[in-house]
Amino acid sequence: MTALDASELCRLLGPWTTGTTTLTDDLVTALVELIDAGLVPAGSRLPPQRGLATALLVSRGTVTAAYEALEARGYLATSRGSGSRVRSARNSLNSHPSGRLFSFTSAPADVIDLSTGSLPASPVAAEVLGRPIDVGAYLPTDGYFPAGLPVLRQAIADQYSRDGLPTRPQQILVTSGAQHATWLAMTALAGSGDLVLTEEPTYRGALEAVRATGARVEGLPLITGGLDVDLLRHALARKPQVLFCQTAIHNPTGRSMADAARAELAQVLNDAGLMTIEDTCSADLTLAGPPVARTLAGLVDPSLLLTIGSASKLFWGGVRIGWIRASETRIHGLVELRKAVDLASSVVDQLVAADLIGRTDVARRQRREMLGEALKATEAGLADAFPDWRWQSIDGGSGLWVDTGQDAVALAERGKRAGVRLAAGPSFSTYAGQRTYLRLPVWHEPTMLRSALFVL
């Protein structure tokens, strides 16, 4: 039975208050919509009343009345000691909902969205997308290329090689975005009951992918920018199936693992023979030093490593192209798995991506300049508005991991009601922890950001 944490349910609810009826009626309506849509599946256990009331900034009586109304309408079954369980079988989803993509939908004009670190299109992307796209050579084909267009696989392989990692196109699988790549990799390597290790905190999209497989997930704390390798050694005794990590630029903290620690990690992985998925989607977003951050590739046995990349961070999320770099044998298996759910990625998007990847050096310079200036403005605004908040300097990426020193879930709920969307720490946690943290994007226009901070 899926047990929803109060912070998860808050994210799914979104801006649920209307101001036109009672809070109880508003909460009942919002919960019914989630259940009917399958976003809270049948069998899910709702949070305890006191915890949900605290997170939603309402009285416990409001939540109690809402649960009782839902039970009367047949949506909940409540038993002493077991809590309240969703009874509706309408549109049941076999997943652990997080509300992450729910928050990515277009915000109303009067809402300032600080819940996502996704970046606007880079100048290179605007230039390439402004030109006609010639698909003529592919029109006589059926349009299905399960492993990816040869021209794009070659372009990705060539970029890896230019960055110092010799790569053949046969080692590349093109996917419909990095989330698709993460799901494929995790589904191929882990199953129900398996143990998956990751950093704590971690990328929330990865948590969704792990939970979709039915695997168990355990977080290893970060120390000095990377996961604690000593704790990983101890965790090996529990027979993990997979490690998911980000040693280049970590999301959400923006930190990079030290070279010595990365080499030590690689040795542990090689010795243990532990399959590893490394997310390198933010590796291009460095703020200083080399234009691309170092990764585990070249250090870990290629048969043990799946590297995930993306066109979204460097160019634009509207170009739905990601990829997996792995051994040729592993790529063959992933292609077969992919065919069951997604025959191929868009030819048009792939042609655009091939053109964009040829301009990687330019895009990296543009992103570094943009994020560097935006970071200065964001940190200055935060220091002015909330001098008690704390954060560490970042090595790259598009967000700050900020310790507010207070309940960030409650802060996010207050923000919702004031027209500001926030991403609280529990959505990045393997155990709904990190409760005082917010992940704040750094790229917003300074006036808009200061307006949001003033509202908060």
XYZ file of C-alpha atoms in Angstrom:
456
model
C 0.000 0.000 0.000
C 1.398 3.392 -1.000
C 1.629 5.799 1.937
C 1.533 9.434 0.865
C 3.612 11.879 2.846
C 1.896 15.174 3.662
C 4.425 17.104 1.579
C 3.703 14.892 -1.458
C -0.027 15.430 -1.158
C 0.505 19.187 -0.820
C 2.381 19.234 -4.118
C -0.326 17.226 -5.832
C -3.071 19.492 -4.509
C -1.511 22.621 -5.962
C -3.427 25.871 -5.267
C -6.509 24.156 -3.850
C -8.187 26.998 -1.961
C -10.792 29.008 -3.901
C -11.967 31.589 -1.376
C -15.568 31.005 -2.520
C -16.528 28.219 -0.108
C -15.278 26.613 3.107
C -11.773 25.205 3.391
C -13.295 21.781 4.044
C -15.333 21.860 0.833
C -12.324 23.096 -1.138
C -10.168 20.289 0.248
C -12.793 17.638 -0.485
C -13.191 18.876 -4.065
C -9.426 18.921 -4.645
C -8.940 15.432 -3.213
C -11.812 14.012 -5.270
C -10.223 15.446 -8.431
C -6.889 13.819 -7.596
C -8.491 10.453 -6.871
C -10.704 10.515 -9.967
C -7.703 11.448 -12.120
C -5.735 8.518 -10.710
C -3.033 10.783 -9.283
C -3.813 9.302 -5.871
C -4.315 5.617 -6.735
C -6.735 3.208 -5.106
C -5.065 1.648 -2.092
C -3.052 4.753 -1.235
C -2.976 5.664 2.443
C -3.526 9.363 3.009
C -1.350 11.266 5.494
C -2.381 11.411 9.158
C -4.811 14.224 9.793
C -2.556 16.201 12.101
C 0.412 16.078 9.703
C -1.666 17.102 6.686
C -3.278 19.932 8.633
C 0.150 21.264 9.581
C 1.387 21.067 6.009
C -1.722 22.743 4.571
C -1.812 25.456 7.254
C -5.352 24.574 8.296
C -6.906 23.232 11.486
C -6.989 19.528 12.168
C -10.784 19.828 12.238
C -10.768 20.902 8.587
C -8.863 17.781 7.537
C -10.968 15.540 9.789
C -14.174 16.890 8.252
C -12.777 16.462 4.732
C -11.766 12.837 5.384
C -15.198 12.103 6.870
C -16.906 13.611 3.829
C -14.756 11.533 1.490
C -15.556 8.397 3.497
C -19.270 9.152 3.289
C -18.992 9.469 -0.492
C -17.177 6.146 -0.768
C -13.735 7.510 -1.544
C -12.019 6.524 1.710
C -12.013 3.628 4.131
C -10.847 4.578 7.624
C -9.902 2.163 10.362
C -8.394 2.803 13.779
C -4.647 2.248 13.722
C -4.476 1.911 9.937
C -5.421 5.419 8.838
C -7.471 6.397 5.792
C -7.124 4.432 2.557
C -8.400 5.461 -0.881
C -11.193 3.136 -2.012
C -11.963 4.529 -5.451
C -10.728 2.225 -8.224
C -11.341 4.780 -10.957
C -8.326 5.369 -13.168
C -5.920 3.611 -10.818
C -2.259 4.324 -11.524
C 0.412 1.793 -10.603
C 2.880 4.411 -9.485
C 4.056 6.511 -6.575
C 2.824 9.998 -7.478
C 5.026 12.984 -6.776
C 3.338 15.914 -8.464
C 6.595 16.921 -10.153
C 5.263 17.087 -13.703
C 1.965 18.337 -12.330
C 3.827 21.480 -11.284
C 5.358 21.945 -14.730
C 2.079 22.848 -16.419
C 1.674 26.469 -17.499
C 1.236 28.733 -14.527
C -1.439 31.444 -14.595
C -0.205 34.920 -15.437
C -0.433 36.008 -11.813
C 1.631 33.076 -10.496
C 5.433 33.201 -10.201
C 6.795 29.691 -10.670
C 9.961 29.034 -8.646
C 9.300 25.287 -8.505
C 11.429 24.206 -11.455
C 15.025 24.700 -12.514
C 14.207 24.129 -16.188
C 15.826 26.816 -18.324
C 14.419 28.871 -21.194
C 15.763 28.238 -24.689
C 19.381 29.216 -25.256
C 20.230 31.696 -28.047
C 21.670 28.815 -30.071
C 18.361 26.958 -29.833
C 16.417 30.059 -30.866
C 18.665 30.439 -33.899
C 18.424 26.800 -35.000
C 14.683 26.544 -34.411
C 14.140 29.703 -36.444
C 15.320 27.955 -39.601
C 13.410 25.475 -41.788
C 13.981 21.822 -40.920
C 14.737 19.604 -43.904
C 13.218 16.154 -43.352
C 13.109 15.294 -47.045
C 15.712 12.526 -46.863
C 13.633 10.687 -44.255
C 10.186 10.934 -45.873
C 10.671 7.760 -47.968
C 11.368 5.818 -44.721
C 8.788 4.672 -42.171
C 10.153 7.251 -39.706
C 10.915 4.722 -36.982
C 14.510 4.594 -35.711
C 14.320 2.821 -32.322
C 17.974 3.446 -31.438
C 17.929 6.960 -32.892
C 18.747 8.600 -36.201
C 22.256 7.600 -37.287
C 23.168 11.264 -37.799
C 22.201 12.110 -34.207
C 23.893 9.070 -32.664
C 27.047 10.065 -34.557
C 26.764 13.692 -33.389
C 26.412 12.649 -29.742
C 29.300 10.176 -30.024
C 31.485 12.817 -31.676
C 30.779 15.295 -28.866
C 31.757 12.735 -26.227
C 34.949 12.075 -28.173
C 35.763 15.794 -28.411
C 35.296 15.983 -24.641
C 37.936 13.303 -24.189
C 35.779 10.171 -23.985
C 36.132 8.098 -27.170
C 32.653 6.925 -28.135
C 31.102 5.023 -31.031
C 27.562 5.728 -32.253
C 26.681 2.112 -31.423
C 27.139 3.043 -27.752
C 24.339 5.630 -27.931
C 20.578 5.157 -27.560
C 18.513 8.250 -28.341
C 15.462 8.706 -26.099
C 12.533 11.095 -25.844
C 14.152 13.180 -23.130
C 16.289 12.367 -20.104
C 13.326 11.254 -17.978
C 12.567 8.620 -20.616
C 16.226 7.582 -20.497
C 16.139 7.347 -16.697
C 13.000 5.207 -16.788
C 14.479 2.882 -19.405
C 17.747 2.477 -17.520
C 16.062 1.886 -14.175
C 13.483 -0.513 -15.601
C 16.221 -2.509 -17.314
C 18.286 -2.882 -14.147
C 15.896 -2.967 -11.183
C 12.638 -4.694 -10.350
C 10.176 -5.179 -7.552
C 11.887 -5.548 -4.200
C 15.378 -4.720 -5.468
C 17.433 -2.172 -3.543
C 18.481 0.963 -5.403
C 21.006 3.313 -3.798
C 21.217 7.015 -4.540
C 22.385 10.266 -3.023
C 20.314 12.040 -0.386
C 18.935 14.403 -1.622
C 18.634 13.450 -5.277
C 16.928 14.299 -8.562
C 13.202 13.873 -7.990
C 12.608 12.453 -11.481
C 14.901 9.561 -10.586
C 12.841 8.813 -7.487
C 9.760 8.556 -9.688
C 11.544 6.131 -12.007
C 12.744 3.951 -9.110
C 9.322 3.775 -7.518
C 7.716 2.896 -10.845
C 9.782 -0.303 -10.892
C 8.608 -1.324 -7.432
C 12.188 -1.244 -6.165
C 13.214 0.006 -2.734
C 15.311 3.152 -2.585
C 17.846 4.161 0.047
C 19.664 7.477 0.170
C 23.318 7.979 1.074
C 24.197 11.395 2.534
C 26.308 13.860 0.586
C 29.644 15.003 1.978
C 31.715 17.760 0.359
C 29.703 17.627 -2.848
C 29.423 13.870 -3.376
C 27.926 10.786 -1.814
C 29.678 9.275 1.197
C 31.825 6.479 -0.292
C 32.410 4.859 3.108
C 28.659 4.531 3.611
C 28.387 3.050 0.136
C 30.897 0.367 1.129
C 28.769 -0.512 4.142
C 25.592 -0.505 2.019
C 27.064 -3.158 -0.288
C 26.346 -5.724 2.430
C 22.625 -5.182 1.733
C 23.118 -6.409 -1.861
C 21.974 -3.341 -3.839
C 21.056 -3.876 -7.469
C 21.802 -0.385 -8.790
C 23.414 2.907 -7.825
C 21.933 6.099 -9.270
C 24.241 9.084 -8.880
C 25.274 12.493 -10.197
C 28.972 13.108 -9.654
C 29.326 15.903 -12.248
C 26.821 18.621 -11.314
C 24.366 17.350 -8.738
C 20.670 18.201 -8.860
C 19.406 19.745 -6.588
C 22.530 20.896 -4.700
C 24.582 22.200 -7.651
C 27.746 20.662 -6.171
C 30.370 18.568 -7.957
C 32.133 15.549 -6.486
C 35.854 16.028 -5.929
C 38.073 14.207 -8.424
C 39.744 12.069 -5.753
C 36.413 11.064 -4.261
C 35.042 10.233 -7.718
C 38.041 7.997 -8.422
C 37.543 6.286 -5.059
C 33.860 5.772 -5.856
C 34.735 4.286 -9.239
C 37.103 1.804 -7.618
C 34.404 0.679 -5.180
C 31.933 0.215 -8.042
C 34.424 -1.752 -10.101
C 35.396 -3.983 -7.185
C 31.769 -4.652 -6.269
C 30.547 -5.033 -9.857
C 27.632 -2.716 -9.006
C 25.533 -1.512 -11.944
C 25.518 2.282 -11.995
C 23.299 4.879 -13.661
C 24.956 8.287 -13.770
C 22.843 11.314 -14.608
C 25.062 13.896 -16.344
C 22.295 16.166 -17.643
C 23.712 19.216 -15.854
C 27.371 18.451 -16.600
C 27.468 21.167 -19.299
C 26.301 23.859 -16.864
C 29.595 24.557 -15.124
C 30.223 28.039 -13.733
C 34.038 27.896 -13.753
C 36.860 25.660 -14.865
C 36.403 23.101 -17.672
C 33.342 23.653 -19.876
C 31.983 20.204 -18.964
C 32.216 18.600 -15.539
C 33.990 15.288 -15.040
C 31.933 12.113 -14.710
C 32.423 8.415 -13.932
C 32.787 7.562 -17.623
C 36.331 6.391 -18.274
C 36.764 5.388 -14.619
C 34.094 2.693 -14.270
C 34.036 -0.565 -16.235
C 31.880 0.248 -19.327
C 29.827 -2.901 -18.770
C 28.704 -1.510 -15.386
C 27.882 2.081 -16.374
C 24.893 3.726 -18.064
C 25.372 7.473 -18.611
C 22.326 9.667 -19.145
C 22.526 12.902 -21.136
C 20.061 15.480 -22.399
C 19.589 18.347 -24.826
C 17.202 20.087 -22.416
C 19.578 21.819 -20.029
C 22.030 23.133 -22.604
C 19.590 23.966 -25.389
C 15.875 23.752 -24.522
C 13.426 21.388 -22.854
C 11.069 21.799 -25.794
C 13.446 19.649 -27.850
C 12.521 16.291 -26.353
C 15.810 14.496 -26.835
C 17.887 12.601 -24.289
C 20.242 9.656 -24.581
C 21.972 6.782 -22.838
C 25.637 5.992 -23.350
C 26.478 2.369 -22.496
C 28.158 -0.737 -23.859
C 26.903 -1.917 -27.248
C 25.459 -5.068 -25.678
C 23.540 -3.008 -23.128
C 22.263 -0.653 -25.837
C 20.831 -3.608 -27.778
C 18.880 -4.697 -24.716
C 17.605 -1.186 -24.028
C 16.383 -0.832 -27.621
C 14.306 -3.992 -27.240
C 12.871 -2.716 -23.948
C 12.117 0.664 -25.512
C 10.140 -0.890 -28.380
C 7.507 -2.163 -25.958
C 6.446 1.333 -24.889
C 7.873 3.841 -27.379
C 8.818 2.865 -30.913
C 11.095 5.826 -31.585
C 11.709 9.512 -30.935
C 10.494 12.252 -33.260
C 12.561 12.531 -36.441
C 12.077 16.302 -36.426
C 13.337 16.683 -32.861
C 16.304 14.443 -33.620
C 17.313 16.498 -36.662
C 17.112 19.668 -34.584
C 19.160 18.039 -31.819
C 21.858 16.922 -34.275
C 22.218 20.516 -35.448
C 22.261 21.821 -31.865
C 24.851 19.353 -30.590
C 27.223 20.529 -33.304
C 27.069 23.927 -31.528
C 27.710 22.619 -28.036
C 30.767 24.801 -27.402
C 28.833 27.980 -28.173
C 25.867 26.889 -26.053
C 28.118 26.094 -23.090
C 29.605 29.590 -23.190
C 26.146 31.143 -23.439
C 24.787 29.149 -20.519
C 27.826 29.885 -18.334
C 27.525 33.611 -18.943
C 23.771 33.619 -18.378
C 23.829 31.493 -15.210
C 26.833 33.298 -13.748
C 25.125 36.690 -13.965
C 21.782 35.307 -12.817
C 23.380 33.599 -9.815
C 24.860 36.872 -8.572
C 21.475 38.579 -8.775
C 19.679 35.683 -7.108
C 22.099 35.459 -4.211
C 21.938 39.204 -3.665
C 18.140 39.107 -3.661
C 18.036 36.203 -1.228
C 20.510 37.852 1.125
C 18.403 41.019 1.175
C 15.039 39.307 1.622
C 16.025 36.446 3.922
C 19.349 37.124 5.663
C 18.873 34.052 7.880
C 18.655 31.601 4.958
C 21.814 29.645 4.165
C 23.225 27.935 1.089
C 26.560 26.679 -0.182
C 28.326 27.984 -3.263
C 27.479 25.898 -6.305
C 29.755 24.494 -9.006
C 27.073 24.627 -11.661
C 23.475 23.897 -12.558
C 20.411 26.095 -12.556
C 19.381 26.138 -8.902
C 20.371 26.840 -5.291
C 19.756 24.373 -2.456
C 18.677 26.723 0.305
C 18.254 25.928 3.993
C 15.445 28.174 5.203
C 15.736 27.096 8.826
C 11.966 26.564 8.926
C 9.331 24.124 7.641
C 9.751 24.510 3.877
C 6.593 22.484 3.179
C 4.530 25.006 5.124
C 6.409 27.822 3.394
C 5.541 26.307 0.008
C 1.887 26.125 1.036
C 1.913 29.788 2.049
C 3.626 30.589 -1.239
C 0.884 28.804 -3.187
C -1.770 30.987 -1.609
C 0.254 34.095 -2.379
C 0.837 33.187 -6.025
C 4.387 31.791 -5.733
C 5.191 28.164 -6.514
C 8.066 26.593 -4.576
C 9.797 23.196 -4.549
C 10.304 22.027 -0.964
C 13.055 19.617 0.059
C 10.997 16.449 0.667
C 10.323 16.010 -3.053
C 14.075 15.475 -3.534
C 14.403 13.091 -0.595
C 14.338 9.305 -0.441
C 12.519 9.428 2.900
C 10.536 12.719 2.696
C 13.298 14.477 4.640
C 15.213 17.689 3.842
C 12.206 19.511 5.295
C 13.894 22.860 5.839
C 15.229 23.088 2.270
C 13.990 24.752 -0.895
C 15.405 24.310 -4.389
C 15.290 27.778 -5.955
C 16.052 28.466 -9.635
C 18.686 31.113 -10.255
C 17.775 32.217 -13.764
C 14.627 34.288 -13.216
C 14.658 37.953 -14.177
C 15.820 39.876 -11.059
C 12.719 42.057 -10.770
C 10.429 39.022 -10.918
C 12.532 37.140 -8.395
C 12.607 40.049 -5.962
C 8.837 40.376 -6.337
C 8.407 36.696 -5.436
C 10.735 36.972 -2.457
C 8.906 40.087 -1.258
C 5.580 38.209 -1.454
C 7.043 35.347 0.581
